[in-house]
Short mmCIF file of C-alpha atoms in Angstrom, two decimals:
data_model
loop_
_atom_site.label_atom_id
_atom_site.label_comp_id
_atom_site.label_asym_id
_atom_site.label_seq_id
_atom_site.Cartn_x
_atom_site.Cartn_y
_atom_site.Cartn_z
CA MET A 476 -19.34 18.31 15.31
CA THR A 477 -16.84 15.65 13.84
CA LEU A 478 -17.00 15.04 10.21
CA ARG A 479 -16.68 11.59 9.44
CA VAL A 480 -14.75 10.72 6.15
CA LEU A 481 -14.40 7.51 4.19
CA LEU A 482 -10.80 7.27 2.08
CA ALA A 483 -11.50 5.05 -1.35
CA ASP A 484 -7.90 4.86 -3.27
CA ASP A 485 -6.46 1.75 -4.72
CA GLN A 486 -3.03 2.98 -3.23
CA ALA A 487 -2.21 2.02 0.43
CA LEU A 488 0.43 4.60 0.51
CA LEU A 489 -1.58 7.69 -0.57
CA ARG A 490 -4.39 6.27 2.00
CA GLY A 491 -2.19 6.65 4.50
CA ALA A 492 -1.17 10.13 3.88
CA PHE A 493 -4.60 11.65 3.75
CA ARG A 494 -5.73 9.58 6.57
CA LEU A 495 -2.75 11.20 8.30
CA LEU A 496 -3.58 14.66 7.11
CA LEU A 497 -7.38 14.37 7.92
CA ASP A 498 -7.26 12.96 11.25
CA SER A 499 -4.64 15.75 12.51
CA ALA A 500 -7.68 18.07 12.30
CA ASP A 501 -9.90 18.32 15.28
CA ASP A 502 -13.22 18.71 13.09
CA ILE A 503 -12.41 15.60 10.67
CA THR A 504 -12.09 11.63 11.36
CA VAL A 505 -11.36 8.98 8.66
CA VAL A 506 -13.59 6.19 9.96
CA GLY A 507 -12.46 3.75 6.90
CA GLU A 508 -10.42 2.92 4.10
CA ALA A 509 -11.12 1.18 0.63
CA ALA A 510 -9.00 -0.26 -2.13
CA ASP A 511 -11.65 -0.30 -4.79
CA GLY A 512 -15.22 1.18 -5.68
CA ARG A 513 -17.27 -2.48 -4.47
CA GLU A 514 -15.68 -1.92 -1.49
CA ALA A 515 -16.35 1.89 -1.00
CA VAL A 516 -19.90 1.30 -1.71
CA GLY A 517 -20.39 -1.48 0.81
CA LEU A 518 -18.19 0.23 3.44
CA THR A 519 -20.46 3.45 2.88
CA ARG A 520 -23.45 1.78 3.32
CA GLU A 521 -22.08 0.21 6.75
CA LEU A 522 -20.49 3.03 8.26
CA ARG A 523 -22.61 6.30 6.96
CA PRO A 524 -19.71 8.48 6.41
CA ASP A 525 -20.61 12.34 6.05
CA VAL A 526 -18.07 12.53 3.18
CA VAL A 527 -16.37 9.54 0.76
CA VAL A 528 -13.17 11.05 -0.94
CA MET A 529 -13.01 8.42 -3.73
CA ASP A 530 -10.26 8.08 -6.50
CA ILE A 531 -11.18 7.57 -9.97
CA ARG A 532 -9.22 4.91 -11.61
CA MET A 533 -9.34 1.64 -9.19
CA PRO A 534 -9.59 -2.04 -9.92
CA ASP A 535 -12.58 -4.16 -10.27
CA VAL A 536 -15.14 -0.86 -9.90
CA ASP A 537 -13.97 2.50 -10.40
CA GLY A 538 -14.79 5.41 -8.47
CA LEU A 539 -17.42 7.21 -11.25
CA THR A 540 -19.27 3.81 -11.03
CA ALA A 541 -19.25 3.93 -7.05
CA THR A 542 -20.21 6.99 -6.90
CA SER A 543 -23.52 6.66 -9.16
CA GLU A 544 -24.19 3.83 -6.77
CA ILE A 545 -23.82 5.47 -3.86
CA CYS A 546 -25.51 8.62 -4.57
CA ALA A 547 -28.61 6.61 -6.40
CA ASP A 548 -29.19 4.83 -2.78
CA PRO A 549 -32.09 7.02 -0.96
CA GLU A 550 -30.72 5.58 2.05
CA LEU A 551 -27.37 7.20 1.74
CA ARG A 552 -28.72 10.99 0.83
CA ALA A 553 -26.78 12.66 3.62
CA THR A 554 -23.39 11.05 2.39
CA ARG A 555 -21.29 13.70 -0.29
CA ILE A 556 -18.70 12.48 -2.43
CA LEU A 557 -15.49 14.27 -3.38
CA ILE A 558 -13.79 13.23 -6.11
CA LEU A 559 -9.69 13.26 -5.42
CA THR A 560 -7.65 12.07 -8.63
CA THR A 561 -4.79 12.47 -10.32
CA TYR A 562 -6.61 12.81 -13.82
CA GLU A 563 -8.23 16.18 -14.00
CA THR A 564 -9.60 15.74 -17.25
CA ASP A 565 -12.94 17.79 -18.23
CA GLU A 566 -14.81 14.66 -19.51
CA TYR A 567 -13.94 13.31 -15.75
CA VAL A 568 -15.69 16.09 -14.23
CA ALA A 569 -18.54 16.07 -16.25
CA GLN A 570 -18.95 12.40 -15.71
CA ALA A 571 -18.57 12.76 -12.15
CA LEU A 572 -20.99 15.43 -11.73
CA ARG A 573 -23.42 13.68 -13.28
CA ALA A 574 -23.15 10.59 -11.20
CA GLY A 575 -23.72 12.86 -8.12
CA ALA A 576 -20.28 13.74 -6.68
CA GLY A 577 -20.37 17.41 -5.04
CA GLY A 578 -16.85 17.97 -5.91
CA PHE A 579 -13.66 17.18 -8.00
CA ILE A 580 -10.03 18.22 -7.26
CA GLY A 581 -6.52 16.87 -8.27
CA LYS A 582 -4.24 15.32 -5.96
CA GLY A 583 -2.11 18.41 -6.65
CA ILE A 584 -4.07 20.03 -4.24
CA GLY A 585 -2.36 21.05 -1.05
CA ALA A 586 -2.82 19.76 2.83
CA GLU A 587 -5.20 22.93 3.95
CA GLY A 588 -6.96 22.64 0.48
CA LEU A 589 -8.02 19.29 1.02
CA LEU A 590 -8.92 19.97 4.64
CA ASP A 591 -11.21 22.73 3.28
CA ALA A 592 -12.42 20.85 0.45
CA VAL A 593 -14.09 18.36 2.75
CA ARG A 594 -15.49 20.73 5.15
CA THR A 595 -17.34 22.40 1.75
CA ILE A 596 -18.39 19.15 0.63
CA ALA A 597 -19.54 18.28 3.90
CA GLU A 598 -21.69 21.52 4.21
CA GLY A 599 -23.44 20.60 0.83
CA ASP A 600 -21.90 23.32 -1.61
CA HIS A 601 -20.00 21.83 -4.89
CA LEU A 602 -16.29 22.36 -5.42
CA LEU A 603 -14.53 22.20 -8.76
CA SER A 604 -10.98 22.63 -9.24
CA PRO A 605 -9.36 24.18 -11.06
CA ALA A 606 -12.33 26.74 -11.41
CA ALA A 607 -11.31 27.44 -14.99
CA THR A 608 -12.88 24.30 -15.56
CA ARG A 609 -16.32 25.44 -15.00
CA SER A 610 -16.94 26.78 -18.76
CA LEU A 611 -15.98 23.67 -20.28
CA VAL A 612 -18.09 21.62 -17.65
CA ALA A 613 -21.00 23.52 -18.65
CA ARG A 614 -20.62 22.65 -22.10
CA PHE A 615 -20.65 18.71 -21.53
CA LEU A 616 -23.64 19.07 -19.21
CA ALA A 617 -25.35 21.39 -21.96
CA THR A 618 -24.55 18.28 -24.33
CA PRO A 619 -24.88 15.16 -22.02
CA ASP A 620 -24.21 12.41 -24.76
CA GLY A 621 -27.47 10.66 -25.25
CA ALA A 622 -28.53 11.51 -21.21
CA PRO A 623 -32.17 12.83 -21.17
CA PRO A 624 -32.16 16.27 -20.35
CA HIS A 625 -34.29 17.51 -17.41
CA ARG A 626 -37.48 19.43 -18.55
CA PRO A 627 -38.07 23.15 -18.44
CA GLU A 628 -40.74 22.61 -16.92
CA GLN A 629 -39.15 20.96 -13.73
CA LEU A 630 -38.58 24.49 -12.33
CA ASP A 631 -41.95 25.27 -12.32
CA VAL A 632 -41.86 24.43 -8.53
CA LEU A 633 -39.79 27.06 -7.55
CA THR A 634 -40.33 30.82 -6.97
CA PRO A 635 -38.82 33.44 -9.25
CA ARG A 636 -36.17 33.98 -6.29
CA GLU A 637 -35.28 30.18 -6.00
CA ARG A 638 -34.91 30.26 -9.94
CA GLU A 639 -32.93 33.32 -9.62
CA MET A 640 -30.71 31.64 -6.75
CA VAL A 641 -29.94 28.40 -9.06
CA ALA A 642 -28.92 30.29 -11.75
CA LEU A 643 -26.24 32.16 -9.77
CA VAL A 644 -24.92 28.73 -8.47
CA ALA A 645 -24.72 27.32 -11.79
CA THR A 646 -22.39 30.56 -12.38
CA GLY A 647 -19.91 29.38 -9.35
CA LEU A 648 -20.77 31.87 -6.74
CA SER A 649 -20.71 30.93 -3.09
CA ASN A 650 -23.58 32.00 -1.12
CA GLN A 651 -21.28 34.66 0.24
CA GLU A 652 -20.59 35.94 -3.15
CA ILE A 653 -24.56 35.64 -4.07
CA ALA A 654 -25.12 37.66 -0.50
CA GLU A 655 -22.71 40.51 -1.83
CA ARG A 656 -24.41 40.54 -5.30
CA MET A 657 -27.86 40.68 -4.39
CA PHE A 658 -27.70 42.65 -1.06
CA LEU A 659 -28.76 39.60 1.14
CA SER A 660 -27.55 37.87 4.23
CA PRO A 661 -25.57 34.79 3.44
CA PHE A 662 -28.40 33.25 5.71
CA THR A 663 -31.12 33.76 3.42
CA VAL A 664 -29.04 32.96 0.47
CA ARG A 665 -28.32 29.32 2.06
CA ALA A 666 -32.24 29.20 2.56
CA HIS A 667 -33.19 29.80 -0.81
CA VAL A 668 -30.75 27.22 -2.26
CA GLN A 669 -31.71 24.66 0.39
CA ARG A 670 -35.44 24.78 -0.47
CA ALA A 671 -34.76 24.94 -4.27
CA MET A 672 -32.35 21.89 -3.49
CA THR A 673 -35.46 20.35 -2.00
CA LYS A 674 -38.14 21.18 -4.40
CA LEU A 675 -35.68 19.64 -7.09
CA ALA A 676 -34.70 16.77 -5.11
CA ALA A 677 -30.95 17.89 -5.88
CA ARG A 678 -28.57 16.01 -3.77
CA ASP A 679 -26.41 19.31 -3.25
CA ARG A 680 -25.59 22.22 -5.22
CA ALA A 681 -23.52 20.20 -7.87
CA GLN A 682 -26.42 18.60 -8.91
CA LEU A 683 -28.18 22.18 -9.00
CA VAL A 684 -25.62 23.10 -11.41
CA VAL A 685 -26.68 19.92 -13.73
CA ILE A 686 -30.38 20.50 -13.43
CA ALA A 687 -29.54 24.88 -14.67
CA TYR A 688 -27.68 23.54 -17.58
CA ARG A 689 -29.95 20.69 -18.81
CA THR A 690 -33.13 22.94 -17.98
CA GLY A 691 -31.66 25.70 -19.99
CA LEU A 692 -31.86 28.14 -17.08
CA ALA A 693 -28.14 28.46 -18.11
CA HIS A 694 -26.26 28.20 -20.74
CA ALA A 695 -22.64 27.86 -21.68
CA ALA A 696 -20.96 30.77 -23.66
CA PRO A 697 -18.09 28.83 -26.03
CA GLU A 698 -17.13 32.10 -27.60
CA SER A 699 -16.23 33.72 -24.23
CA GLY A 700 -15.47 31.01 -22.26
CA ALA A 701 -17.35 31.95 -19.45
CA ASP A 702 -21.06 30.94 -18.48
CA ARG A 703 -24.03 33.25 -19.46
CA LEU A 704 -27.29 33.36 -17.74
CA SER A 705 -30.47 33.19 -19.49
#
């Protein structure tokens, strides 16, 4: 299966470089390029890519606004958003996750790192770079600046095992790492996570992280800089 990617960046030179890199992979093809957020939204609706690699700072409509618009469209539910930006600030990371992005990486990432990031996002997993920002992101998500919190009773639709899986996803563990910790197969873990996503209407694992913090299933631990599960 070939992953179809849309590039959204206002710098034509960078788009060209990213296109050459992504098209060099046997399992990835670039189907379009956008120079701003408005064009990115339009091309996403037209081309239905698997992944949109989205810059943040673009003219007219920025990448965060475009991400929010794409993720709010039920007809584009299958499209994942990977934020690729020079500005790796914690506030941008939190805003991107709230908008519905599945990943956030810096433009300093290596070639193989970018290819792996696109594949990871396409599979529905979430990706944050650098990994050390997870605990800081958790604090932003725990206090979403006026955004209405998710209700704890929202989790009532989950089985105890599914709640456990969502809590572990919120710590940043991969399916393989959860499987090793719980003595389960990665396939079983993935099945539990997918069922939880369906029940909670989460687009991807990144939204599961948001829900876990906003419902109180997971908490930030400022004193240690690490995540703590309740």
